[in-house]
Amino acid sequence: MRVRRSIVCLIPALAILLAACGGAAGGGSSEGGGSSEPASETAKVFRVAYTFEPGSLDPALATDNAAGSVLYHLSEGLVRYVGGKVVPGIAESWDVSPDGLTYTFHLRDAKWQDGQPVTAHDFAYSFLRLVSPDTASPVADVAFDIANAAAYHAGQVSDASQVGVKALDAKTLEIRLDHPVPYFVSLLAGQSAFYPVRKDVVEAAGKSYGTDAQHFISDGPFTLESWQHEAKLRLVKNPAYWNASAVKLDAIEVSVVPDSNTILNMYDNGDIDAVLNIPAGQEVRYPDHGVRWGGSIAFLEFNLAGKDQAAGKLVGNLHFREALSLAIDRTTFVHTAVSALSVPTTRFAHPTWPGTAMPYASEYAVPDTAPLSGDPQKAKGLLAQALQETGLSADKLPKLTFVVFDNLPRRTIAEALVETWRQVLGLQNIDIQTLPIPQAIQAGFQGQFDIYYQTMSAEVDPYLFFRYWTSTNGLNWTHWKDATYDQMLDSANRQLDPAARLSALRDVEAYLLAHGPLAPIAYDRTTYVVRSGVSGLDLSTPGPDFDAIAADVGR
Amino acid sequence: MSYWRKAAVTLGRNPVAMGSLAFIALIVAFALVAPALSPYRYDQTDLLSPNQPPSPEHLFGTDNLGRDLWTRIWVGGRVSLLVGLLGAIVPSALGVVVGGVSGYMGGKVDMVIMRLIDVGLCIPQLVYVILLMIYLGSGPFAIVTALALTAWMGPARTVRGLILSLREQEFVLAARAIGASAWRTIFVHLIPNTLGIVVVGVTMMIPAAIFAEAYLSFIGLGVQPPMTSWGQLANAGVQTFRLYPLQFFVPAVFISVTVLAFNLVGDGLRDALDPRLRGR
C-alpha cells in the first residue's frame, strides 16, 4: 500500500515533464504515420500545413489566411498579384477614365472548370452579391469605394442597378467609383472578395457554397478535388484554366494541423514541403529560413477619455503620452520582448506600402521623427510638464489600466513596457490587465482601458490605415476626435496625382504622430522554410501566404 | 504519552517523512527570504541580457526579458505555496464542518447534503474552477476561493462517514446525557476525533492545489503579470523549450519535487496517526 501510493503520487509530478517533452519532440510522429499518400510516386505534389482550416471558400465570406491562400490557387480574378506586381488575370486589359472614376475591364476567353465561359456577368453578380445586405459579408467594406455600394449595403439604396458595377457585354465590365481610388486595381488583386462566382452554382448550393468540394466551382489554376474537414484540402491542376500551361504542379495538399510544433515535426519528417510561419524563436533551427513582412503594425493605443475620469485626465494629456512613447528604447525592447525579427518604428509607414518610385516609407520622410532608441531625458521633462499641466502630483497618480491579450507573448510585452516606464519615468501606477481576446476587444470598444497594445493589418496603402483614426470610424476606440485630421485625410485622398496624394498623406501621418492617440512600436516579420528541391514558390505576394502557381517540386 | 505526542515520535522516526519535511521547510524559508536578499527585483528587466545561462550573478540564468530566474522562482514559489496551503486547508475546514453537521444530524439533512455532494462530484472539478475563475477574475485569492468552493466535497464525505460511526459510541452518549448541545457535541467531541484523518487529507490535498494553480497558470488563468508563480514560469519556459530548456526545467523540477515532498510527508503522517500502523 505504501509503495503504491508513492508511485501514484510520482506520476503527476513526472507527467508535467513528460508532457512537455512529448509536445516538443515526439508529438508529430503519430500524425506523420496517419497520413496516406494517394498520389503516385511521380505526381508533383506541393504539401503545406495550416493550424486552422478555411472558414469558408465563398469569396464573400472568406476572411482568414487559409481561405485567402486556398482561394488564390482556386480562383482567378480580374487581375492578380504575381511576385508583388499586379498582372492581368481574366481581364486582358483595362482603361481608366481621366477623372479616375470609371474603370473598364476587357475580359479574355477563359473557362470555368466545367467548360463554361467566364463572363463579365459572373463578376457583376459576385460584386453585387458581396455588397448585398442579404449576403451579410464581413468583408463587404472592401468594395465600398464603388459608387453606391455602401448605401446599397446599408439598405439606403434598394435598387442593385444603382451600384456602380455593370456588365456592358459578356466580355466588358464597367466599374464606377464613388471617389478616385489610385490603388483600386491593387485592391482588386489583393482581396479574395473580388473573385467571380457563378450564379447557377451559388444558387444551387445556397448557404453551403464554399463549405465543401461539391459546392464550389473554380476558374483558377487549380480545382478543389476534396476537402476532408479539419484534416486536408486537396487541390488538383485545372486543365480548363486559361493559363494552364504555366502550372507545373499536379496538386497542392493543404493539411490542417492545429499545433504549430507538430507542423515543424512534420516538416522535419518530410511530411510537408514548407513551413509558412515558424513559431517565433524556433527559426534558428533552420539556417536556410527566409524572412518576410508579416503585414501588421504594432502600436500602443491610448484612451483619451480614460477608463475613468481620473485616468482620462492623465492619458488625455499629449505630453504624458509623448513621455510614455519616448521612454521606450524601441530597438532593444522590440528585439527582446516583441520578436527578434520585428522591426522597430516611430512612424506609421509600412515598408510594403508603395510610393511612386520607391516604397512610401523611404520616399516620403517625416521630419523630426522620434529616435528609435528613445530619449529618457526628454521623456522625463515631458512627464514633468504633463504633471504641471494636469495639476497631478507624481506620488498620487491615478491608476492606469494596460489591457493586453491573455497570451504569453503579449504578457511579456506588457511586463517589459510597464517595467520600462517604472525604470525610466518612475511610474508605478500602471497595472496590466490580461483578458481573453474577445473580452479584450470588447474592453476596447467600451473604452475600458487606458493603454492598449494593438496590432492591425497594414493594408496596402497608407490611407487605408490612417482612416481608422478619423472621428467617425467605428474602430477608433481612442476618443481622439480631431476635425483637422479628418479634413486633412479627406483632402489628401482626393488628390488625383499619386505623388501629390502620397505627399499629402505624409503630412497626415506627421499630424497623427504629433497629435494622435497612438505610439508606433514595430512592424512584424515572420519566417518560413521551404524544402530544397521546391522551386518557383513565392512567399512574398501580397494577399495569400504563398503562391505555388508557378512552383515545381523536383522529386 | 498522549495520542498526538506518540504520533510525533513515530513521525520523527520516519527518515523519509522527516527529510521531506525539512525540504519543505527549506523551500518555505527560501521563498520568504531569498527575494529580499537578491540584488534583483522579480520584475526587474534587463533587456540587454536576456536568456542568460546560469552564472554567479544569476544562479538560474535569466528569462526572455533578462529577469533573474532565481528571484522569480522564489517569488513564484510564494504564490504556489500559498495557494497550495490555503487551497488545501480552506476547503478541508469547510468540508469538516459540513460533513460533521451532516453526519451528526443524519436523517433528512444528511440525505439532502449527501445527494448534493453526489451530484457535485459528478462534474469534474476543473470545469467548476475554470468557470469560477472567469467570474472571480484571476489572482491567488481567486484561485483559493475557486478551490474552496469546489474541493470541500471530498473531505465532507470522509468526515461524515467517520462521524456516523463515532456518534454511536459511549462518549457521545455520555456528553449528550450531561446535556451538551448538538453544536458542542459536534465541535468539541466528534470533530477532534476525526482530525488525524483530516490532517492526512490536507497534506495529500496540498499537491493537488499546487498542481491546480500550476495548471490554471499554464492555461492563462493564473495570477496577473508581472506577478508570477511556478506554473506561470513553466508556461513561459515551455515556449522556448527547444532553445533554453533550463527555463522550463527549473520551475518544473521545483513543482515536481515540492509536490513529491508533500506527498511523502502525508504518507508519513498517515502512518504516524493510524494507531494500527504505529510501532511497526
PDB file of C-alpha atoms in Angstrom, chain A residues 1-3 5-6 9-10 12-14 16-17 20-21 23-25 261 264-265 268 280-282 284-286 329 332-333 336-337 406 408-409 411-416 418-420 422-423 432-435 439, chain B residues 14 41 43-48 50 64-65 67 72 134 138 204 211 214 218-221 223-228 232 234-239 241-243 248-249 252-253 255-256 259-260 263-264 267 270-271:
ATOM      1  CA  MET A   1       0.000   0.000   0.000  1.00  0.00           C
ATOM      2  CA  ARG A   2       2.712   2.457   0.933  1.00  0.00           C
ATOM      3  CA  VAL A   3       4.762   1.790  -2.147  1.00  0.00           C
ATOM      4  CA  ARG A   5       0.697   5.373  -3.005  1.00  0.00           C
ATOM      5  CA  SER A   6       4.127   6.876  -3.556  1.00  0.00           C
ATOM      6  CA  CYS A   9       1.964  10.483  -6.392  1.00  0.00           C
ATOM      7  CA  LEU A  10       5.030  10.496  -8.575  1.00  0.00           C
ATOM      8  CA  PRO A  12       1.548  13.552 -11.891  1.00  0.00           C
ATOM      9  CA  ALA A  13       4.889  15.035 -10.940  1.00  0.00           C
ATOM     10  CA  LEU A  14       6.593  13.390 -13.873  1.00  0.00           C
ATOM     11  CA  ILE A  16       4.251  17.553 -16.459  1.00  0.00           C
ATOM     12  CA  LEU A  17       7.826  16.926 -17.527  1.00  0.00           C
ATOM     13  CA  ALA A  20       6.338  18.950 -22.322  1.00  0.00           C
ATOM     14  CA  CYS A  21       8.982  16.689 -23.837  1.00  0.00           C
ATOM     15  CA  GLY A  23       4.866  18.119 -27.152  1.00  0.00           C
ATOM     16  CA  ALA A  24       8.211  19.422 -28.191  1.00  0.00           C
ATOM     17  CA  ALA A  25       9.886  16.353 -29.596  1.00  0.00           C
ATOM     18  CA  ASN A 261       5.122  22.444 -33.128  1.00  0.00           C
ATOM     19  CA  LEU A 264       7.559  21.706 -37.523  1.00  0.00           C
ATOM     20  CA  ASN A 265       7.866  17.998 -36.762  1.00  0.00           C
ATOM     21  CA  ASP A 268      11.402  17.574 -40.078  1.00  0.00           C
ATOM     22  CA  ALA A 280       8.961  32.736 -33.059  1.00  0.00           C
ATOM     23  CA  GLY A 281      12.380  31.776 -31.796  1.00  0.00           C
ATOM     24  CA  GLN A 282      12.457  28.370 -33.462  1.00  0.00           C
ATOM     25  CA  VAL A 284      17.316  29.326 -35.518  1.00  0.00           C
ATOM     26  CA  ARG A 285      16.922  25.585 -36.026  1.00  0.00           C
ATOM     27  CA  TYR A 286      16.539  26.162 -39.771  1.00  0.00           C
ATOM     28  CA  ASP A 329      14.114  52.205 -26.295  1.00  0.00           C
ATOM     29  CA  THR A 332      16.160  46.888 -27.529  1.00  0.00           C
ATOM     30  CA  PHE A 333      12.554  46.478 -26.444  1.00  0.00           C
ATOM     31  CA  THR A 336      13.891  41.193 -26.885  1.00  0.00           C
ATOM     32  CA  ALA A 337      10.248  41.487 -25.850  1.00  0.00           C
ATOM     33  CA  ASP A 406      -4.205  36.916 -22.485  1.00  0.00           C
ATOM     34  CA  LEU A 408       2.267  34.781 -23.207  1.00  0.00           C
ATOM     35  CA  PRO A 409       3.838  36.959 -25.934  1.00  0.00           C
ATOM     36  CA  ARG A 411       2.028  39.389 -21.385  1.00  0.00           C
ATOM     37  CA  THR A 412       5.774  39.606 -21.914  1.00  0.00           C
ATOM     38  CA  ILE A 413       5.394  42.781 -23.959  1.00  0.00           C
ATOM     39  CA  ALA A 414       3.225  44.393 -21.280  1.00  0.00           C
ATOM     40  CA  GLU A 415       5.603  43.376 -18.488  1.00  0.00           C
ATOM     41  CA  ALA A 416       8.574  44.840 -20.346  1.00  0.00           C
ATOM     42  CA  VAL A 418       5.457  48.660 -17.597  1.00  0.00           C
ATOM     43  CA  GLU A 419       8.915  47.958 -16.190  1.00  0.00           C
ATOM     44  CA  THR A 420      10.467  50.380 -18.709  1.00  0.00           C
ATOM     45  CA  ARG A 422       8.890  52.373 -13.993  1.00  0.00           C
ATOM     46  CA  GLN A 423      12.637  52.445 -14.589  1.00  0.00           C
ATOM     47  CA  ILE A 432      -1.535  45.170 -16.516  1.00  0.00           C
ATOM     48  CA  GLN A 433      -4.875  43.566 -17.236  1.00  0.00           C
ATOM     49  CA  THR A 434      -4.722  40.434 -19.367  1.00  0.00           C
ATOM     50  CA  LEU A 435      -8.016  39.491 -20.988  1.00  0.00           C
ATOM     51  CA  GLN A 439     -13.134  40.300 -23.864  1.00  0.00           C
TER      52      GLN A 439
ATOM     53  CA  ASN B  14      10.434   8.093   9.781  1.00  0.00           C
ATOM     54  CA  ARG B  41      13.615  42.561  -8.047  1.00  0.00           C
ATOM     55  CA  ASP B  43      10.044  42.134 -12.176  1.00  0.00           C
ATOM     56  CA  GLN B  44      13.254  43.999 -12.920  1.00  0.00           C
ATOM     57  CA  THR B  45      14.010  43.596 -16.600  1.00  0.00           C
ATOM     58  CA  ASP B  46      17.373  43.867 -18.262  1.00  0.00           C
ATOM     59  CA  LEU B  47      16.585  43.856 -21.946  1.00  0.00           C
ATOM     60  CA  LEU B  48      20.256  43.753 -22.851  1.00  0.00           C
ATOM     61  CA  PRO B  50      18.002  38.064 -21.932  1.00  0.00           C
ATOM     62  CA  ASN B  64      13.492  36.304 -22.126  1.00  0.00           C
ATOM     63  CA  LEU B  65      13.293  39.809 -20.610  1.00  0.00           C
ATOM     64  CA  ARG B  67      14.803  38.920 -15.345  1.00  0.00           C
ATOM     65  CA  ARG B  72      11.427  34.791  -9.857  1.00  0.00           C
ATOM     66  CA  ILE B 134     -13.764  33.555 -15.186  1.00  0.00           C
ATOM     67  CA  SER B 138      -7.574  35.912 -11.617  1.00  0.00           C
ATOM     68  CA  MET B 204      -2.451  14.995   0.451  1.00  0.00           C
ATOM     69  CA  PHE B 211      -0.997  21.407  -9.380  1.00  0.00           C
ATOM     70  CA  ALA B 214       0.179  25.407 -11.976  1.00  0.00           C
ATOM     71  CA  PHE B 218      -0.397  27.209 -17.569  1.00  0.00           C
ATOM     72  CA  ILE B 219      -3.635  27.810 -19.453  1.00  0.00           C
ATOM     73  CA  GLY B 220      -3.542  31.536 -18.704  1.00  0.00           C
ATOM     74  CA  LEU B 221      -5.992  31.806 -15.796  1.00  0.00           C
ATOM     75  CA  VAL B 223      -2.033  35.431 -11.386  1.00  0.00           C
ATOM     76  CA  GLN B 224      -1.845  38.766 -13.232  1.00  0.00           C
ATOM     77  CA  PRO B 225       1.520  39.875 -14.586  1.00  0.00           C
ATOM     78  CA  PRO B 226       4.119  40.883 -13.565  1.00  0.00           C
ATOM     79  CA  MET B 227       3.414  38.613 -10.540  1.00  0.00           C
ATOM     80  CA  THR B 228       4.391  35.059 -11.281  1.00  0.00           C
ATOM     81  CA  GLN B 232       3.494  30.657 -14.981  1.00  0.00           C
ATOM     82  CA  ALA B 234       6.823  26.671 -16.524  1.00  0.00           C
ATOM     83  CA  ASN B 235       4.376  28.036 -19.085  1.00  0.00           C
ATOM     84  CA  ALA B 236       6.849  30.734 -20.104  1.00  0.00           C
ATOM     85  CA  GLY B 237       9.675  28.206 -20.214  1.00  0.00           C
ATOM     86  CA  VAL B 238       7.867  25.694 -22.374  1.00  0.00           C
ATOM     87  CA  GLN B 239       7.528  28.246 -25.204  1.00  0.00           C
ATOM     88  CA  PHE B 241      11.857  24.765 -24.533  1.00  0.00           C
ATOM     89  CA  ARG B 242      13.918  23.714 -27.537  1.00  0.00           C
ATOM     90  CA  LEU B 243      16.263  26.676 -27.192  1.00  0.00           C
ATOM     91  CA  PHE B 248      11.364  25.151 -18.278  1.00  0.00           C
ATOM     92  CA  PHE B 249      13.154  22.528 -16.217  1.00  0.00           C
ATOM     93  CA  ALA B 252       9.093  22.061 -13.448  1.00  0.00           C
ATOM     94  CA  VAL B 253      11.575  20.429 -11.061  1.00  0.00           C
ATOM     95  CA  ILE B 255       6.854  21.839  -8.785  1.00  0.00           C
ATOM     96  CA  SER B 256       7.603  18.128  -9.035  1.00  0.00           C
ATOM     97  CA  VAL B 259       4.700  18.024  -4.638  1.00  0.00           C
ATOM     98  CA  LEU B 260       6.603  14.790  -4.028  1.00  0.00           C
ATOM     99  CA  ASN B 263       3.063  13.528  -0.623  1.00  0.00           C
ATOM    100  CA  LEU B 264       5.814  11.792   1.354  1.00  0.00           C
ATOM    101  CA  ASP B 267       2.329   9.334   3.790  1.00  0.00           C
ATOM    102  CA  ARG B 270      -0.874   8.733   7.888  1.00  0.00           C
ATOM    103  CA  ASP B 271       1.369   6.029   9.308  1.00  0.00           C
TER     104      ASP B 271
END
